[in-house]
Coordinates of C-alpha atoms in Angstrom, one line a residue:
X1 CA 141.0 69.8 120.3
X2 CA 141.3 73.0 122.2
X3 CA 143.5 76.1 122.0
X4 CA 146.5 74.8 123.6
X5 CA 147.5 76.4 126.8
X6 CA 150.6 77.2 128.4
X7 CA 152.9 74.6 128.5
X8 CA 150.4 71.9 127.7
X9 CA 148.3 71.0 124.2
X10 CA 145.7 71.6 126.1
X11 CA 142.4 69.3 126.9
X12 CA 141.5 66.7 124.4
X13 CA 138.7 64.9 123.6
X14 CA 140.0 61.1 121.7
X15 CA 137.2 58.7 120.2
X16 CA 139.3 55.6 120.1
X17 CA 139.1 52.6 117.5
X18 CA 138.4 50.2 120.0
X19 CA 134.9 52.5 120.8
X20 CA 136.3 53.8 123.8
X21 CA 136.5 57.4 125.2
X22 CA 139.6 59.5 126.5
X23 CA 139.6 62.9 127.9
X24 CA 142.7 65.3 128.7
X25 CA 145.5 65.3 129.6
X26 CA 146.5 68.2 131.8
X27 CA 149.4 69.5 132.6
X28 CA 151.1 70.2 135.9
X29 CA 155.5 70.9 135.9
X30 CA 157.0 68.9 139.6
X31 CA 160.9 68.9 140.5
X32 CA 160.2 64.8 141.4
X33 CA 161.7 62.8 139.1
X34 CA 159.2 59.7 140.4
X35 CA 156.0 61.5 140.5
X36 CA 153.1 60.0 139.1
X37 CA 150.3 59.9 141.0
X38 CA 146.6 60.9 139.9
X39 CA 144.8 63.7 142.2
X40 CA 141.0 64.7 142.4
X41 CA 142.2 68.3 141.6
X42 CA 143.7 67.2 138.0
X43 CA 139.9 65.0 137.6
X44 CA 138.4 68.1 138.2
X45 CA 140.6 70.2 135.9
X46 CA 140.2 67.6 133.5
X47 CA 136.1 67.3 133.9
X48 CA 135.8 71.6 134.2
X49 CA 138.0 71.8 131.0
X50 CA 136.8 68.9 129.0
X51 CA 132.8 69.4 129.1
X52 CA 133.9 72.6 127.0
X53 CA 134.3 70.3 124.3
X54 CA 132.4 67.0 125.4
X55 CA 129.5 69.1 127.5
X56 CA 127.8 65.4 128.3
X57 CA 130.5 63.3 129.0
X58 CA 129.5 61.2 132.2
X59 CA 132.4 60.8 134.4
X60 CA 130.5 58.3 136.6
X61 CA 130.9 56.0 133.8
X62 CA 134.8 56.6 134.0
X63 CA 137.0 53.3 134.0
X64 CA 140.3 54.9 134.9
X65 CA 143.2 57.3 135.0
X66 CA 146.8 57.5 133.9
X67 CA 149.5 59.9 134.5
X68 CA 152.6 60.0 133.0
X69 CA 156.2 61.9 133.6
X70 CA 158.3 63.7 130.4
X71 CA 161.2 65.9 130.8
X72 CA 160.4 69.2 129.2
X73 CA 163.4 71.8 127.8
X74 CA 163.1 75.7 128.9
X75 CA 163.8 76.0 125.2
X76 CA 160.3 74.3 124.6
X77 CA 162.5 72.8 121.3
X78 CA 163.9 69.5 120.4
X79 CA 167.3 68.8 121.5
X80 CA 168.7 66.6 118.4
X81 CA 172.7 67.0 118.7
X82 CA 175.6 64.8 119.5
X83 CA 177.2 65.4 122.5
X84 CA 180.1 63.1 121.7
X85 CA 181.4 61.1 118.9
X86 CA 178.7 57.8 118.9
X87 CA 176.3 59.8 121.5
X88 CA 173.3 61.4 119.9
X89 CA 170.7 63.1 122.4
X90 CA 167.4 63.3 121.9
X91 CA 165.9 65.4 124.7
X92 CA 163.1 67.5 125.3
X93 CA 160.8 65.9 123.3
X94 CA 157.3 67.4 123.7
X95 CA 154.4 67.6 121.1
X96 CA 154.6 66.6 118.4
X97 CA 157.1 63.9 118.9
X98 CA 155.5 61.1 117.8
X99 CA 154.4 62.8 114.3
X100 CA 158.3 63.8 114.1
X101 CA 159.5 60.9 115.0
X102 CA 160.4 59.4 111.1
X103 CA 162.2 62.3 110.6
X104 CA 163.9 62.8 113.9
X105 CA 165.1 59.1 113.1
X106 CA 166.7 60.4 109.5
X107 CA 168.1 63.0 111.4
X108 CA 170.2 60.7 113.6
X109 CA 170.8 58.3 111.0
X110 CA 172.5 61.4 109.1
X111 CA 174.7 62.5 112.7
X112 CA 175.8 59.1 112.9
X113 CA 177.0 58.5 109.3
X114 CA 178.6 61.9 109.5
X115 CA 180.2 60.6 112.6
X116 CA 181.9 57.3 110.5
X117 CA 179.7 55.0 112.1
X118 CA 179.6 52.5 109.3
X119 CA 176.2 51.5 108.5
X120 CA 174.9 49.2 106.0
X121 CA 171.2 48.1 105.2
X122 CA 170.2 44.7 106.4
X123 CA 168.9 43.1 103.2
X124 CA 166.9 40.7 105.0
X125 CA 164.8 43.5 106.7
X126 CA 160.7 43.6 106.1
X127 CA 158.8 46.8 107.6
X128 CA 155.5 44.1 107.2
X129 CA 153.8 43.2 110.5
X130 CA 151.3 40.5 110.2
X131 CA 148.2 41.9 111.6
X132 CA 147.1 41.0 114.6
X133 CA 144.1 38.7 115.3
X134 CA 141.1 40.7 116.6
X135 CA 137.3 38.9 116.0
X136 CA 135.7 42.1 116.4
X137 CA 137.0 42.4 112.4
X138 CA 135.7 39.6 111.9
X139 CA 132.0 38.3 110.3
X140 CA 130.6 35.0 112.2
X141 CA 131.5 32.6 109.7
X142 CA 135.0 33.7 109.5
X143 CA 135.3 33.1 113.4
X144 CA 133.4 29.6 113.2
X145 CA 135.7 28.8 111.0
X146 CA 139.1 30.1 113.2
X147 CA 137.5 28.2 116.0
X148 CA 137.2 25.2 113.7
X149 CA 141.3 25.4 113.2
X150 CA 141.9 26.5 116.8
X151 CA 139.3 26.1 119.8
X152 CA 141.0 28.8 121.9
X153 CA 139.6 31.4 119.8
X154 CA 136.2 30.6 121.1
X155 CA 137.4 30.8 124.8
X156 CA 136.5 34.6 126.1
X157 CA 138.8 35.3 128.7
X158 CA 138.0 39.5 128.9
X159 CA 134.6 39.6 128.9
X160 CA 134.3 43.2 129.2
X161 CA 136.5 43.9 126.0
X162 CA 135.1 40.2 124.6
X163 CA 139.0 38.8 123.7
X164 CA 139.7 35.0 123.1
X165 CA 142.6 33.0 124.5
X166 CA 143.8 32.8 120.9
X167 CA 144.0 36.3 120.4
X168 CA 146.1 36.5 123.3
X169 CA 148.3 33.7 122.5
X170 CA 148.8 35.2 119.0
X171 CA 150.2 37.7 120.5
X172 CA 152.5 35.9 122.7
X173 CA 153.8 34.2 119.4
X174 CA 155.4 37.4 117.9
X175 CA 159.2 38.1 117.7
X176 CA 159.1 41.0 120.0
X177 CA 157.9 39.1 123.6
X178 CA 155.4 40.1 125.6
X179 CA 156.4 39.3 129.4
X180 CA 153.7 41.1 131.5
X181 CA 149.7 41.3 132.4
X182 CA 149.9 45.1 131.4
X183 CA 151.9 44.1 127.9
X184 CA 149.0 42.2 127.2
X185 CA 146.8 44.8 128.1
X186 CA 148.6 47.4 125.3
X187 CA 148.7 44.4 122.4
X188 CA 145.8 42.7 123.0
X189 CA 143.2 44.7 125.3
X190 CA 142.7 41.9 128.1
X191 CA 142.3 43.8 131.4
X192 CA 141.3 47.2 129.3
X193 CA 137.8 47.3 130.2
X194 CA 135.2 47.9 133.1
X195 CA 136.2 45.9 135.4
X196 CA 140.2 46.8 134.9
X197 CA 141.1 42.8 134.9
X198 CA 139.1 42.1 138.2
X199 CA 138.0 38.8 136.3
X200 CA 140.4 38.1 133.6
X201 CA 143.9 39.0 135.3
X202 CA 144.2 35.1 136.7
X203 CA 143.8 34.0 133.3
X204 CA 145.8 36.3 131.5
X205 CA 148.4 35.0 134.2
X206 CA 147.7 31.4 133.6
X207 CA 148.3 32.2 129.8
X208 CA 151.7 33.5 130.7
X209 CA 152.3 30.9 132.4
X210 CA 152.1 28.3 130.5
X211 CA 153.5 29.9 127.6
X212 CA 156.5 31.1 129.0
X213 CA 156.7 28.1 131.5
X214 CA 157.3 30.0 134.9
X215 CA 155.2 29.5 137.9
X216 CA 152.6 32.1 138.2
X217 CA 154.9 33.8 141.1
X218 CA 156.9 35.2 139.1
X219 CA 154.3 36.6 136.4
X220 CA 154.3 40.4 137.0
X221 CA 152.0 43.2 136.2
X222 CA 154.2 45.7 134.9
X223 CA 157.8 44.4 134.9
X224 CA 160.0 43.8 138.3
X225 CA 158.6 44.2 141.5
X226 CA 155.4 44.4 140.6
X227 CA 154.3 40.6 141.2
X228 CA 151.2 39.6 141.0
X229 CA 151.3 36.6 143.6
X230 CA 153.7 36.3 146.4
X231 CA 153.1 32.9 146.7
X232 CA 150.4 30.1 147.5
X233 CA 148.2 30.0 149.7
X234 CA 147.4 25.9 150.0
X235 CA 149.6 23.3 148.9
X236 CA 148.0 20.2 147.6
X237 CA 149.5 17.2 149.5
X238 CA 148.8 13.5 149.8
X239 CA 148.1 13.2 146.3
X240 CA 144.8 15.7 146.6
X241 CA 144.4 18.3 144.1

């Protein structure tokens, strides 16, 4: 972790859980509301800067790059205030608004008591998650035996990350729904590695699929417009498959 630099935390170097690597981000301020586009100048910043740190970090070995777009106040300070009765703000929030999030929450949850909003505990409320199912956690005999119960845990469909249909349709099967290639991607890592999904995306779609019972048109990477098939390409007729 560098000396942050104006307007940005600066350059960081993150050893993931998963065994991965991630380097930056920079920083760069735009009037487009819709830009987020990579460059070979922000690489390079991001290479120059980050060997500083990381002085053998191979960038041909690179899998990919993400950008991302946050509105930034010329207070460089949380907005928290509401604006009118029921409507709370929460703007400008930079570094570190994930740490501050549990108490920015209390904060709001104080402005909109104080605002009469009437609000009552759910008694029926559990902050428990039930763990996901990864098998990289797991010893051998503990997966022989999940395969035992369930076969699709010894189907790999992401080779390059090594993740089962099982652990995929586990994750389907949670309360909060997971409609798209790239949701799969954040909960259970299919399409995450090398390759990017260049040979587990049709399956991943498949698995949508059928879960969610749609045809595999409508199946989409990142939400709407962003479909993954426009449509086929043969048609089985005559009783031919």
């Amino acid at each position: 972790f560098q000396t942050p630099r104006g307007g940005t935390k600066g350059i960081l170097a993150t050893p993931t859980i998963h065994g991965n690597f991630m380097l930056g981000p920079n920083a760069a301020f735009t009037d487009d509301r819709e830009e987020l586009k990579t460059t070979a100048e922000g690489l390079k910043e991001v290479a120059e800067i980050g060997k500083k740190t990381v002085p053998n970090v191979d960038f041909s070995k690179v899998i990919t790059q993400f950008s991302g777009l946050r509105a930034s106040m010329a207070t460089y300070d949380f907005v928290i205030e509401e604006s009118k009765k029921g409507f709370v703000n929460l703007i400008g929030i930079d570094s570190p608004g994930l740490t501050a999030s549990p108490a920015i929450a209390l904060k709001v949850e104080e402005i909109v008591k104080n605002s009469g909003l009437d609000l009552k505990e759910d008694p029926n409320f559990s902050s428990y998650r039930t763990p996901y199912i990864r098998l990289e956690n797991m010893s051998n005999e503990e997966i022989n035996e999940l395969i035992a119960q369930e076969p699709t845990y010894g189907k790999i469909v992401c080779r390059c990350e090594t993740i089962t249909e099982g652990e995929i349709r586990d994750v389907l099967s949670r309360k909060v729904p997971v409609m798209t290639v790239d949701g799969i991607k954040r909960r259970a890592r299919a399409t995450s590695g090398r390759c990017q999904g260049g040979f587990c995306t049709p399956k991943v779609l498949d698995i949508l699929s059928d879960v969610y019972g749609k045809d595999p048109t409508e199946i989409t990477k990142n939400g709407p417009g962003a479909n993954l098939l426009t449509g086929r390409t043969k048609v089985a007729t005559g009783g031919g498959k």
